[in-house]
Amino acid sequence: MKRYEYVSVTYQMKDMVMATVSEHREIIDKYAGEGYRYVGMVPTESSVNGCIRKMDLIFEKDE
């Protein structure tokens, strides 16, 4: 059986037309160190023009 963990990440506005995210690498490294495997992401919030503003990183681990 697999166990799944979800970590929410928010894009930070850089200027009026651009957003960035930087903590995803640290989060992926942290979970990998705990035996999880990164399996993907799901957008959880978007702007009116379709830009992703928040996402969940998904990790799995055998129980």
PDB file of N, H, CA, C and O in Angstrom:
ATOM      1  N   MET A   1       0.842  -1.183   0.000  1.00  0.00           N
ATOM      2  CA  MET A   1       0.000   0.000   0.000  1.00  0.00           C
ATOM      3  C   MET A   1       0.892   1.253   0.000  1.00  0.00           C
ATOM      4  O   MET A   1       1.978   1.258   0.579  1.00  0.00           O
ATOM      5  N   LYS A   2       0.418   2.285  -0.647  1.00  0.00           N
ATOM      6  H   LYS A   2      -0.464   2.281  -1.117  1.00  0.00           H
ATOM      7  CA  LYS A   2       1.150   3.548  -0.744  1.00  0.00           C
ATOM      8  C   LYS A   2       0.559   4.580   0.217  1.00  0.00           C
ATOM      9  O   LYS A   2      -0.641   4.594   0.491  1.00  0.00           O
ATOM     10  N   ARG A   3       1.428   5.424   0.708  1.00  0.00           N
ATOM     11  H   ARG A   3       2.402   5.412   0.486  1.00  0.00           H
ATOM     12  CA  ARG A   3       1.007   6.568   1.514  1.00  0.00           C
ATOM     13  C   ARG A   3       1.330   7.823   0.715  1.00  0.00           C
ATOM     14  O   ARG A   3       2.407   7.927   0.128  1.00  0.00           O
ATOM     15  N   TYR A   4       0.405   8.773   0.690  1.00  0.00           N
ATOM     16  H   TYR A   4      -0.470   8.688   1.167  1.00  0.00           H
ATOM     17  CA  TYR A   4       0.611   9.999  -0.060  1.00  0.00           C
ATOM     18  C   TYR A   4       0.630  11.210   0.862  1.00  0.00           C
ATOM     19  O   TYR A   4      -0.127  11.279   1.830  1.00  0.00           O
ATOM     20  N   GLU A   5       1.495  12.154   0.554  1.00  0.00           N
ATOM     21  H   GLU A   5       2.110  12.098  -0.233  1.00  0.00           H
ATOM     22  CA  GLU A   5       1.587  13.428   1.268  1.00  0.00           C
ATOM     23  C   GLU A   5       1.436  14.538   0.234  1.00  0.00           C
ATOM     24  O   GLU A   5       1.941  14.427  -0.883  1.00  0.00           O
ATOM     25  N   TYR A   6       0.745  15.597   0.606  1.00  0.00           N
ATOM     26  H   TYR A   6       0.335  15.688   1.514  1.00  0.00           H
ATOM     27  CA  TYR A   6       0.503  16.734  -0.268  1.00  0.00           C
ATOM     28  C   TYR A   6       1.044  17.988   0.403  1.00  0.00           C
ATOM     29  O   TYR A   6       0.746  18.254   1.568  1.00  0.00           O
ATOM     30  N   VAL A   7       1.839  18.757  -0.333  1.00  0.00           N
ATOM     31  H   VAL A   7       2.081  18.541  -1.279  1.00  0.00           H
ATOM     32  CA  VAL A   7       2.431  19.977   0.208  1.00  0.00           C
ATOM     33  C   VAL A   7       2.019  21.140  -0.687  1.00  0.00           C
ATOM     34  O   VAL A   7       2.300  21.135  -1.886  1.00  0.00           O
ATOM     35  N   SER A   8       1.358  22.129  -0.109  1.00  0.00           N
ATOM     36  H   SER A   8       1.130  22.133   0.865  1.00  0.00           H
ATOM     37  CA  SER A   8       0.894  23.286  -0.864  1.00  0.00           C
ATOM     38  C   SER A   8       2.027  24.299  -1.056  1.00  0.00           C
ATOM     39  O   SER A   8       2.747  24.629  -0.113  1.00  0.00           O
ATOM     40  N   VAL A   9       2.171  24.781  -2.287  1.00  0.00           N
ATOM     41  H   VAL A   9       1.586  24.513  -3.053  1.00  0.00           H
ATOM     42  CA  VAL A   9       3.185  25.776  -2.632  1.00  0.00           C
ATOM     43  C   VAL A   9       2.475  26.938  -3.326  1.00  0.00           C
ATOM     44  O   VAL A   9       1.651  26.726  -4.216  1.00  0.00           O
ATOM     45  N   THR A  10       2.799  28.165  -2.915  1.00  0.00           N
ATOM     46  H   THR A  10       3.469  28.337  -2.193  1.00  0.00           H
ATOM     47  CA  THR A  10       2.189  29.363  -3.486  1.00  0.00           C
ATOM     48  C   THR A  10       3.215  30.133  -4.305  1.00  0.00           C
ATOM     49  O   THR A  10       4.343  30.343  -3.857  1.00  0.00           O
ATOM     50  N   TYR A  11       2.827  30.550  -5.496  1.00  0.00           N
ATOM     51  H   TYR A  11       1.911  30.379  -5.860  1.00  0.00           H
ATOM     52  CA  TYR A  11       3.688  31.405  -6.312  1.00  0.00           C
ATOM     53  C   TYR A  11       3.697  32.804  -5.711  1.00  0.00           C
ATOM     54  O   TYR A  11       2.655  33.305  -5.288  1.00  0.00           O
ATOM     55  N   GLN A  12       4.844  33.425  -5.672  1.00  0.00           N
ATOM     56  H   GLN A  12       5.691  33.018  -6.015  1.00  0.00           H
ATOM     57  CA  GLN A  12       4.985  34.790  -5.163  1.00  0.00           C
ATOM     58  C   GLN A  12       5.059  35.753  -6.351  1.00  0.00           C
ATOM     59  O   GLN A  12       5.779  35.503  -7.318  1.00  0.00           O
ATOM     60  N   MET A  13       4.320  36.840  -6.270  1.00  0.00           N
ATOM     61  H   MET A  13       3.736  37.043  -5.484  1.00  0.00           H
ATOM     62  CA  MET A  13       4.346  37.822  -7.348  1.00  0.00           C
ATOM     63  C   MET A  13       5.707  38.512  -7.395  1.00  0.00           C
ATOM     64  O   MET A  13       6.182  39.048  -6.394  1.00  0.00           O
ATOM     65  N   LYS A  14       6.323  38.489  -8.574  1.00  0.00           N
ATOM     66  H   LYS A  14       5.938  38.054  -9.388  1.00  0.00           H
ATOM     67  CA  LYS A  14       7.624  39.119  -8.775  1.00  0.00           C
ATOM     68  C   LYS A  14       7.439  40.554  -9.270  1.00  0.00           C
ATOM     69  O   LYS A  14       8.134  41.467  -8.825  1.00  0.00           O
ATOM     70  N   ASP A  15       6.525  40.737 -10.165  1.00  0.00           N
ATOM     71  H   ASP A  15       5.960  39.996 -10.526  1.00  0.00           H
ATOM     72  CA  ASP A  15       6.126  42.067 -10.635  1.00  0.00           C
ATOM     73  C   ASP A  15       4.694  41.924 -11.142  1.00  0.00           C
ATOM     74  O   ASP A  15       4.040  40.928 -10.834  1.00  0.00           O
ATOM     75  N   MET A  16       4.206  42.853 -11.881  1.00  0.00           N
ATOM     76  H   MET A  16       4.737  43.663 -12.132  1.00  0.00           H
ATOM     77  CA  MET A  16       2.800  42.828 -12.296  1.00  0.00           C
ATOM     78  C   MET A  16       2.451  41.685 -13.246  1.00  0.00           C
ATOM     79  O   MET A  16       1.284  41.303 -13.340  1.00  0.00           O
ATOM     80  N   VAL A  17       3.435  41.134 -13.950  1.00  0.00           N
ATOM     81  H   VAL A  17       4.382  41.445 -13.873  1.00  0.00           H
ATOM     82  CA  VAL A  17       3.119  40.105 -14.938  1.00  0.00           C
ATOM     83  C   VAL A  17       3.837  38.789 -14.697  1.00  0.00           C
ATOM     84  O   VAL A  17       3.727  37.875 -15.514  1.00  0.00           O
ATOM     85  N   MET A  18       4.561  38.669 -13.609  1.00  0.00           N
ATOM     86  H   MET A  18       4.650  39.412 -12.945  1.00  0.00           H
ATOM     87  CA  MET A  18       5.355  37.471 -13.405  1.00  0.00           C
ATOM     88  C   MET A  18       5.283  36.989 -11.961  1.00  0.00           C
ATOM     89  O   MET A  18       5.290  37.791 -11.027  1.00  0.00           O
ATOM     90  N   ALA A  19       5.215  35.676 -11.789  1.00  0.00           N
ATOM     91  H   ALA A  19       5.210  35.025 -12.548  1.00  0.00           H
ATOM     92  CA  ALA A  19       5.234  35.071 -10.456  1.00  0.00           C
ATOM     93  C   ALA A  19       6.330  34.017 -10.431  1.00  0.00           C
ATOM     94  O   ALA A  19       6.649  33.414 -11.455  1.00  0.00           O
ATOM     95  N   THR A  20       6.906  33.801  -9.249  1.00  0.00           N
ATOM     96  H   THR A  20       6.648  34.292  -8.417  1.00  0.00           H
ATOM     97  CA  THR A  20       7.972  32.814  -9.114  1.00  0.00           C
ATOM     98  C   THR A  20       7.695  31.908  -7.920  1.00  0.00           C
ATOM     99  O   THR A  20       6.924  32.243  -7.021  1.00  0.00           O
ATOM    100  N   VAL A  21       8.337  30.772  -7.942  1.00  0.00           N
ATOM    101  H   VAL A  21       8.963  30.499  -8.672  1.00  0.00           H
ATOM    102  CA  VAL A  21       8.306  29.845  -6.820  1.00  0.00           C
ATOM    103  C   VAL A  21       9.715  29.308  -6.650  1.00  0.00           C
ATOM    104  O   VAL A  21      10.359  28.937  -7.631  1.00  0.00           O
ATOM    105  N   SER A  22      10.198  29.263  -5.425  1.00  0.00           N
ATOM    106  H   SER A  22       9.674  29.565  -4.628  1.00  0.00           H
ATOM    107  CA  SER A  22      11.574  28.804  -5.220  1.00  0.00           C
ATOM    108  C   SER A  22      11.693  27.703  -4.179  1.00  0.00           C
ATOM    109  O   SER A  22      12.678  26.966  -4.170  1.00  0.00           O
ATOM    110  N   GLU A  23      10.699  27.582  -3.301  1.00  0.00           N
ATOM    111  H   GLU A  23       9.898  28.182  -3.309  1.00  0.00           H
ATOM    112  CA  GLU A  23      10.844  26.607  -2.229  1.00  0.00           C
ATOM    113  C   GLU A  23      10.601  25.163  -2.658  1.00  0.00           C
ATOM    114  O   GLU A  23      10.838  24.250  -1.866  1.00  0.00           O
ATOM    115  N   HIS A  24      10.135  24.926  -3.886  1.00  0.00           N
ATOM    116  H   HIS A  24       9.943  25.667  -4.529  1.00  0.00           H
ATOM    117  CA  HIS A  24       9.823  23.567  -4.324  1.00  0.00           C
ATOM    118  C   HIS A  24      11.035  22.632  -4.259  1.00  0.00           C
ATOM    119  O   HIS A  24      10.887  21.454  -3.936  1.00  0.00           O
ATOM    120  N   ARG A  25      12.211  23.139  -4.559  1.00  0.00           N
ATOM    121  H   ARG A  25      12.331  24.096  -4.822  1.00  0.00           H
ATOM    122  CA  ARG A  25      13.403  22.281  -4.540  1.00  0.00           C
ATOM    123  C   ARG A  25      13.728  21.809  -3.132  1.00  0.00           C
ATOM    124  O   ARG A  25      14.060  20.642  -2.925  1.00  0.00           O
ATOM    125  N   GLU A  26      13.632  22.708  -2.167  1.00  0.00           N
ATOM    126  H   GLU A  26      13.362  23.656  -2.335  1.00  0.00           H
ATOM    127  CA  GLU A  26      13.899  22.331  -0.778  1.00  0.00           C
ATOM    128  C   GLU A  26      12.861  21.324  -0.280  1.00  0.00           C
ATOM    129  O   GLU A  26      13.197  20.384   0.440  1.00  0.00           O
ATOM    130  N   ILE A  27      11.615  21.522  -0.663  1.00  0.00           N
ATOM    131  H   ILE A  27      11.342  22.285  -1.248  1.00  0.00           H
ATOM    132  CA  ILE A  27      10.548  20.604  -0.247  1.00  0.00           C
ATOM    133  C   ILE A  27      10.782  19.221  -0.838  1.00  0.00           C
ATOM    134  O   ILE A  27      10.677  18.220  -0.129  1.00  0.00           O
ATOM    135  N   ILE A  28      11.099  19.154  -2.132  1.00  0.00           N
ATOM    136  H   ILE A  28      11.184  19.967  -2.708  1.00  0.00           H
ATOM    137  CA  ILE A  28      11.345  17.859  -2.781  1.00  0.00           C
ATOM    138  C   ILE A  28      12.538  17.165  -2.144  1.00  0.00           C
ATOM    139  O   ILE A  28      12.476  15.963  -1.883  1.00  0.00           O
ATOM    140  N   ASP A  29      13.624  17.888  -1.886  1.00  0.00           N
ATOM    141  H   ASP A  29      13.674  18.864  -2.098  1.00  0.00           H
ATOM    142  CA  ASP A  29      14.799  17.299  -1.236  1.00  0.00           C
ATOM    143  C   ASP A  29      14.466  16.781   0.159  1.00  0.00           C
ATOM    144  O   ASP A  29      14.912  15.702   0.550  1.00  0.00           O
ATOM    145  N   LYS A  30      13.676  17.557   0.911  1.00  0.00           N
ATOM    146  H   LYS A  30      13.314  18.433   0.594  1.00  0.00           H
ATOM    147  CA  LYS A  30      13.298  17.152   2.273  1.00  0.00           C
ATOM    148  C   LYS A  30      12.521  15.847   2.256  1.00  0.00           C
ATOM    149  O   LYS A  30      12.827  14.932   3.020  1.00  0.00           O
ATOM    150  N   TYR A  31      11.526  15.754   1.400  1.00  0.00           N
ATOM    151  H   TYR A  31      11.277  16.498   0.779  1.00  0.00           H
ATOM    152  CA  TYR A  31      10.712  14.540   1.343  1.00  0.00           C
ATOM    153  C   TYR A  31      11.493  13.356   0.788  1.00  0.00           C
ATOM    154  O   TYR A  31      11.281  12.224   1.223  1.00  0.00           O
ATOM    155  N   ALA A  32      12.381  13.591  -0.153  1.00  0.00           N
ATOM    156  H   ALA A  32      12.553  14.511  -0.506  1.00  0.00           H
ATOM    157  CA  ALA A  32      13.234  12.504  -0.661  1.00  0.00           C
ATOM    158  C   ALA A  32      14.094  11.952   0.464  1.00  0.00           C
ATOM    159  O   ALA A  32      14.292  10.740   0.553  1.00  0.00           O
ATOM    160  N   GLY A  33      14.605  12.819   1.319  1.00  0.00           N
ATOM    161  H   GLY A  33      14.444  13.803   1.247  1.00  0.00           H
ATOM    162  CA  GLY A  33      15.404  12.396   2.464  1.00  0.00           C
ATOM    163  C   GLY A  33      14.613  11.570   3.468  1.00  0.00           C
ATOM    164  O   GLY A  33      15.192  10.809   4.244  1.00  0.00           O
ATOM    165  N   GLU A  34      13.296  11.716   3.455  1.00  0.00           N
ATOM    166  H   GLU A  34      12.825  12.334   2.825  1.00  0.00           H
ATOM    167  CA  GLU A  34      12.419  10.955   4.346  1.00  0.00           C
ATOM    168  C   GLU A  34      11.884   9.694   3.674  1.00  0.00           C
ATOM    169  O   GLU A  34      11.015   9.016   4.222  1.00  0.00           O
ATOM    170  N   GLY A  35      12.405   9.379   2.479  1.00  0.00           N
ATOM    171  H   GLY A  35      13.111   9.930   2.034  1.00  0.00           H
ATOM    172  CA  GLY A  35      12.002   8.149   1.788  1.00  0.00           C
ATOM    173  C   GLY A  35      10.825   8.282   0.850  1.00  0.00           C
ATOM    174  O   GLY A  35      10.345   7.279   0.321  1.00  0.00           O
ATOM    175  N   TYR A  36      10.343   9.504   0.628  1.00  0.00           N
ATOM    176  H   TYR A  36      10.732  10.319   1.058  1.00  0.00           H
ATOM    177  CA  TYR A  36       9.236   9.723  -0.301  1.00  0.00           C
ATOM    178  C   TYR A  36       9.766   9.910  -1.713  1.00  0.00           C
ATOM    179  O   TYR A  36      10.917  10.291  -1.922  1.00  0.00           O
ATOM    180  N   ARG A  37       8.900   9.632  -2.671  1.00  0.00           N
ATOM    181  H   ARG A  37       7.964   9.322  -2.501  1.00  0.00           H
ATOM    182  CA  ARG A  37       9.208   9.864  -4.082  1.00  0.00           C
ATOM    183  C   ARG A  37       8.261  10.933  -4.590  1.00  0.00           C
ATOM    184  O   ARG A  37       7.055  10.871  -4.347  1.00  0.00           O
ATOM    185  N   TYR A  38       8.814  11.926  -5.306  1.00  0.00           N
ATOM    186  H   TYR A  38       9.793  11.975  -5.503  1.00  0.00           H
ATOM    187  CA  TYR A  38       7.973  12.970  -5.912  1.00  0.00           C
ATOM    188  C   TYR A  38       7.245  12.351  -7.094  1.00  0.00           C
ATOM    189  O   TYR A  38       7.871  11.735  -7.956  1.00  0.00           O
ATOM    190  N   VAL A  39       5.913  12.512  -7.143  1.00  0.00           N
ATOM    191  H   VAL A  39       5.404  13.013  -6.443  1.00  0.00           H
ATOM    192  CA  VAL A  39       5.147  11.903  -8.232  1.00  0.00           C
ATOM    193  C   VAL A  39       4.426  12.913  -9.119  1.00  0.00           C
ATOM    194  O   VAL A  39       3.916  12.548 -10.178  1.00  0.00           O
ATOM    195  N   GLY A  40       4.377  14.183  -8.702  1.00  0.00           N
ATOM    196  H   GLY A  40       4.792  14.480  -7.842  1.00  0.00           H
ATOM    197  CA  GLY A  40       3.743  15.165  -9.570  1.00  0.00           C
ATOM    198  C   GLY A  40       3.150  16.327  -8.802  1.00  0.00           C
ATOM    199  O   GLY A  40       3.369  16.481  -7.600  1.00  0.00           O
ATOM    200  N   MET A  41       2.398  17.139  -9.517  1.00  0.00           N
ATOM    201  H   MET A  41       2.220  17.014 -10.493  1.00  0.00           H
ATOM    202  CA  MET A  41       1.764  18.309  -8.919  1.00  0.00           C
ATOM    203  C   MET A  41       0.374  18.489  -9.487  1.00  0.00           C
ATOM    204  O   MET A  41       0.065  18.061 -10.599  1.00  0.00           O
ATOM    205  N   VAL A  42      -0.467  19.151  -8.670  1.00  0.00           N
ATOM    206  H   VAL A  42      -0.216  19.499  -7.767  1.00  0.00           H
ATOM    207  CA  VAL A  42      -1.832  19.462  -9.082  1.00  0.00           C
ATOM    208  C   VAL A  42      -2.058  20.941  -8.825  1.00  0.00           C
ATOM    209  O   VAL A  42      -1.895  21.394  -7.692  1.00  0.00           O
ATOM    210  N   PRO A  43      -2.433  21.715  -9.855  1.00  0.00           N
ATOM    211  CA  PRO A  43      -2.768  23.122  -9.623  1.00  0.00           C
ATOM    212  C   PRO A  43      -4.015  23.201  -8.739  1.00  0.00           C
ATOM    213  O   PRO A  43      -5.001  22.510  -8.997  1.00  0.00           O
ATOM    214  N   THR A  44      -3.977  24.026  -7.711  1.00  0.00           N
ATOM    215  H   THR A  44      -3.176  24.586  -7.501  1.00  0.00           H
ATOM    216  CA  THR A  44      -5.126  24.148  -6.809  1.00  0.00           C
ATOM    217  C   THR A  44      -5.755  25.530  -6.842  1.00  0.00           C
ATOM    218  O   THR A  44      -6.855  25.722  -6.323  1.00  0.00           O
ATOM    219  N   GLU A  45      -5.074  26.491  -7.443  1.00  0.00           N
ATOM    220  H   GLU A  45      -4.180  26.335  -7.864  1.00  0.00           H
ATOM    221  CA  GLU A  45      -5.627  27.842  -7.581  1.00  0.00           C
ATOM    222  C   GLU A  45      -5.010  28.474  -8.812  1.00  0.00           C
ATOM    223  O   GLU A  45      -3.807  28.363  -9.048  1.00  0.00           O
ATOM    224  N   SER A  46      -5.848  29.141  -9.595  1.00  0.00           N
ATOM    225  H   SER A  46      -6.825  29.232  -9.403  1.00  0.00           H
ATOM    226  CA  SER A  46      -5.333  29.839 -10.781  1.00  0.00           C
ATOM    227  C   SER A  46      -5.983  31.213 -10.883  1.00  0.00           C
ATOM    228  O   SER A  46      -7.042  31.472 -10.312  1.00  0.00           O
ATOM    229  N   SER A  47      -5.310  32.085 -11.630  1.00  0.00           N
ATOM    230  H   SER A  47      -4.450  31.875 -12.094  1.00  0.00           H
ATOM    231  CA  SER A  47      -5.845  33.434 -11.832  1.00  0.00           C
ATOM    232  C   SER A  47      -6.925  33.394 -12.908  1.00  0.00           C
ATOM    233  O   SER A  47      -7.157  32.354 -13.525  1.00  0.00           O
ATOM    234  N   VAL A  48      -7.575  34.512 -13.125  1.00  0.00           N
ATOM    235  H   VAL A  48      -7.387  35.356 -12.623  1.00  0.00           H
ATOM    236  CA  VAL A  48      -8.637  34.572 -14.135  1.00  0.00           C
ATOM    237  C   VAL A  48      -8.112  34.336 -15.544  1.00  0.00           C
ATOM    238  O   VAL A  48      -8.870  33.939 -16.429  1.00  0.00           O
ATOM    239  N   ASN A  49      -6.822  34.576 -15.760  1.00  0.00           N
ATOM    240  H   ASN A  49      -6.206  34.899 -15.041  1.00  0.00           H
ATOM    241  CA  ASN A  49      -6.259  34.335 -17.094  1.00  0.00           C
ATOM    242  C   ASN A  49      -5.564  32.980 -17.190  1.00  0.00           C
ATOM    243  O   ASN A  49      -4.871  32.712 -18.172  1.00  0.00           O
ATOM    244  N   GLY A  50      -5.741  32.117 -16.178  1.00  0.00           N
ATOM    245  H   GLY A  50      -6.304  32.335 -15.381  1.00  0.00           H
ATOM    246  CA  GLY A  50      -5.257  30.745 -16.266  1.00  0.00           C
ATOM    247  C   GLY A  50      -3.871  30.483 -15.713  1.00  0.00           C
ATOM    248  O   GLY A  50      -3.376  29.362 -15.832  1.00  0.00           O
ATOM    249  N   CYS A  51      -3.229  31.468 -15.115  1.00  0.00           N
ATOM    250  H   CYS A  51      -3.631  32.378 -15.019  1.00  0.00           H
ATOM    251  CA  CYS A  51      -1.894  31.260 -14.543  1.00  0.00           C
ATOM    252  C   CYS A  51      -2.022  30.570 -13.187  1.00  0.00           C
ATOM    253  O   CYS A  51      -2.872  30.931 -12.373  1.00  0.00           O
ATOM    254  N   ILE A  52      -1.172  29.577 -12.955  1.00  0.00           N
ATOM    255  H   ILE A  52      -0.482  29.283 -13.616  1.00  0.00           H
ATOM    256  CA  ILE A  52      -1.198  28.856 -11.688  1.00  0.00           C
ATOM    257  C   ILE A  52      -0.707  29.771 -10.574  1.00  0.00           C
ATOM    258  O   ILE A  52       0.333  30.415 -10.704  1.00  0.00           O
ATOM    259  N   ARG A  53      -1.461  29.826  -9.477  1.00  0.00           N
ATOM    260  H   ARG A  53      -2.307  29.303  -9.371  1.00  0.00           H
ATOM    261  CA  ARG A  53      -1.073  30.639  -8.319  1.00  0.00           C
ATOM    262  C   ARG A  53      -0.694  29.760  -7.126  1.00  0.00           C
ATOM    263  O   ARG A  53       0.131  30.154  -6.302  1.00  0.00           O
ATOM    264  N   LYS A  54      -1.290  28.584  -7.032  1.00  0.00           N
ATOM    265  H   LYS A  54      -1.961  28.265  -7.702  1.00  0.00           H
ATOM    266  CA  LYS A  54      -0.980  27.624  -5.974  1.00  0.00           C
ATOM    267  C   LYS A  54      -1.000  26.226  -6.569  1.00  0.00           C
ATOM    268  O   LYS A  54      -1.712  25.950  -7.534  1.00  0.00           O
ATOM    269  N   MET A  55      -0.195  25.346  -5.965  1.00  0.00           N
ATOM    270  H   MET A  55       0.383  25.570  -5.181  1.00  0.00           H
ATOM    271  CA  MET A  55      -0.186  23.961  -6.416  1.00  0.00           C
ATOM    272  C   MET A  55       0.128  23.060  -5.238  1.00  0.00           C
ATOM    273  O   MET A  55       0.727  23.493  -4.254  1.00  0.00           O
ATOM    274  N   ASP A  56      -0.280  21.809  -5.344  1.00  0.00           N
ATOM    275  H   ASP A  56      -0.767  21.457  -6.143  1.00  0.00           H
ATOM    276  CA  ASP A  56       0.098  20.797  -4.375  1.00  0.00           C
ATOM    277  C   ASP A  56       1.159  19.910  -5.003  1.00  0.00           C
ATOM    278  O   ASP A  56       0.964  19.377  -6.095  1.00  0.00           O
ATOM    279  N   LEU A  57       2.294  19.752  -4.308  1.00  0.00           N
ATOM    280  H   LEU A  57       2.453  20.186  -3.421  1.00  0.00           H
ATOM    281  CA  LEU A  57       3.293  18.777  -4.699  1.00  0.00           C
ATOM    282  C   LEU A  57       2.870  17.456  -4.071  1.00  0.00           C
ATOM    283  O   LEU A  57       2.447  17.423  -2.916  1.00  0.00           O
ATOM    284  N   ILE A  58       2.983  16.365  -4.830  1.00  0.00           N
ATOM    285  H   ILE A  58       3.326  16.392  -5.769  1.00  0.00           H
ATOM    286  CA  ILE A  58       2.509  15.066  -4.358  1.00  0.00           C
ATOM    287  C   ILE A  58       3.698  14.128  -4.211  1.00  0.00           C
ATOM    288  O   ILE A  58       4.538  14.005  -5.102  1.00  0.00           O
ATOM    289  N   PHE A  59       3.741  13.469  -3.054  1.00  0.00           N
ATOM    290  H   PHE A  59       3.058  13.569  -2.330  1.00  0.00           H
ATOM    291  CA  PHE A  59       4.816  12.536  -2.730  1.00  0.00           C
ATOM    292  C   PHE A  59       4.203  11.208  -2.324  1.00  0.00           C
ATOM    293  O   PHE A  59       3.127  11.178  -1.727  1.00  0.00           O
ATOM    294  N   GLU A  60       4.888  10.092  -2.647  1.00  0.00           N
ATOM    295  H   GLU A  60       5.762  10.117  -3.132  1.00  0.00           H
ATOM    296  CA  GLU A  60       4.409   8.792  -2.219  1.00  0.00           C
ATOM    297  C   GLU A  60       5.516   8.003  -1.547  1.00  0.00           C
ATOM    298  O   GLU A  60       6.707   8.220  -1.773  1.00  0.00           O
ATOM    299  N   LYS A  61       5.062   7.060  -0.696  1.00  0.00           N
ATOM    300  H   LYS A  61       4.094   6.884  -0.512  1.00  0.00           H
ATOM    301  CA  LYS A  61       5.997   6.229   0.058  1.00  0.00           C
ATOM    302  C   LYS A  61       5.301   4.896   0.329  1.00  0.00           C
ATOM    303  O   LYS A  61       4.106   4.864   0.624  1.00  0.00           O
ATOM    304  N   ASP A  62       6.041   3.809   0.230  1.00  0.00           N
ATOM    305  H   ASP A  62       7.012   3.835  -0.010  1.00  0.00           H
ATOM    306  CA  ASP A  62       5.486   2.509   0.596  1.00  0.00           C
ATOM    307  C   ASP A  62       5.306   2.434   2.099  1.00  0.00           C
ATOM    308  O   ASP A  62       6.162   2.879   2.863  1.00  0.00           O
ATOM    309  N   GLU A  63       4.190   1.867   2.512  1.00  0.00           N
ATOM    310  H   GLU A  63       3.495   1.506   1.891  1.00  0.00           H
ATOM    311  CA  GLU A  63       3.962   1.705   3.952  1.00  0.00           C
ATOM    312  C   GLU A  63       4.455   0.368   4.424  1.00  0.00           C
ATOM    313  O   GLU A  63       4.347   0.053   5.610  1.00  0.00           O
TER     314      GLU A  63
END
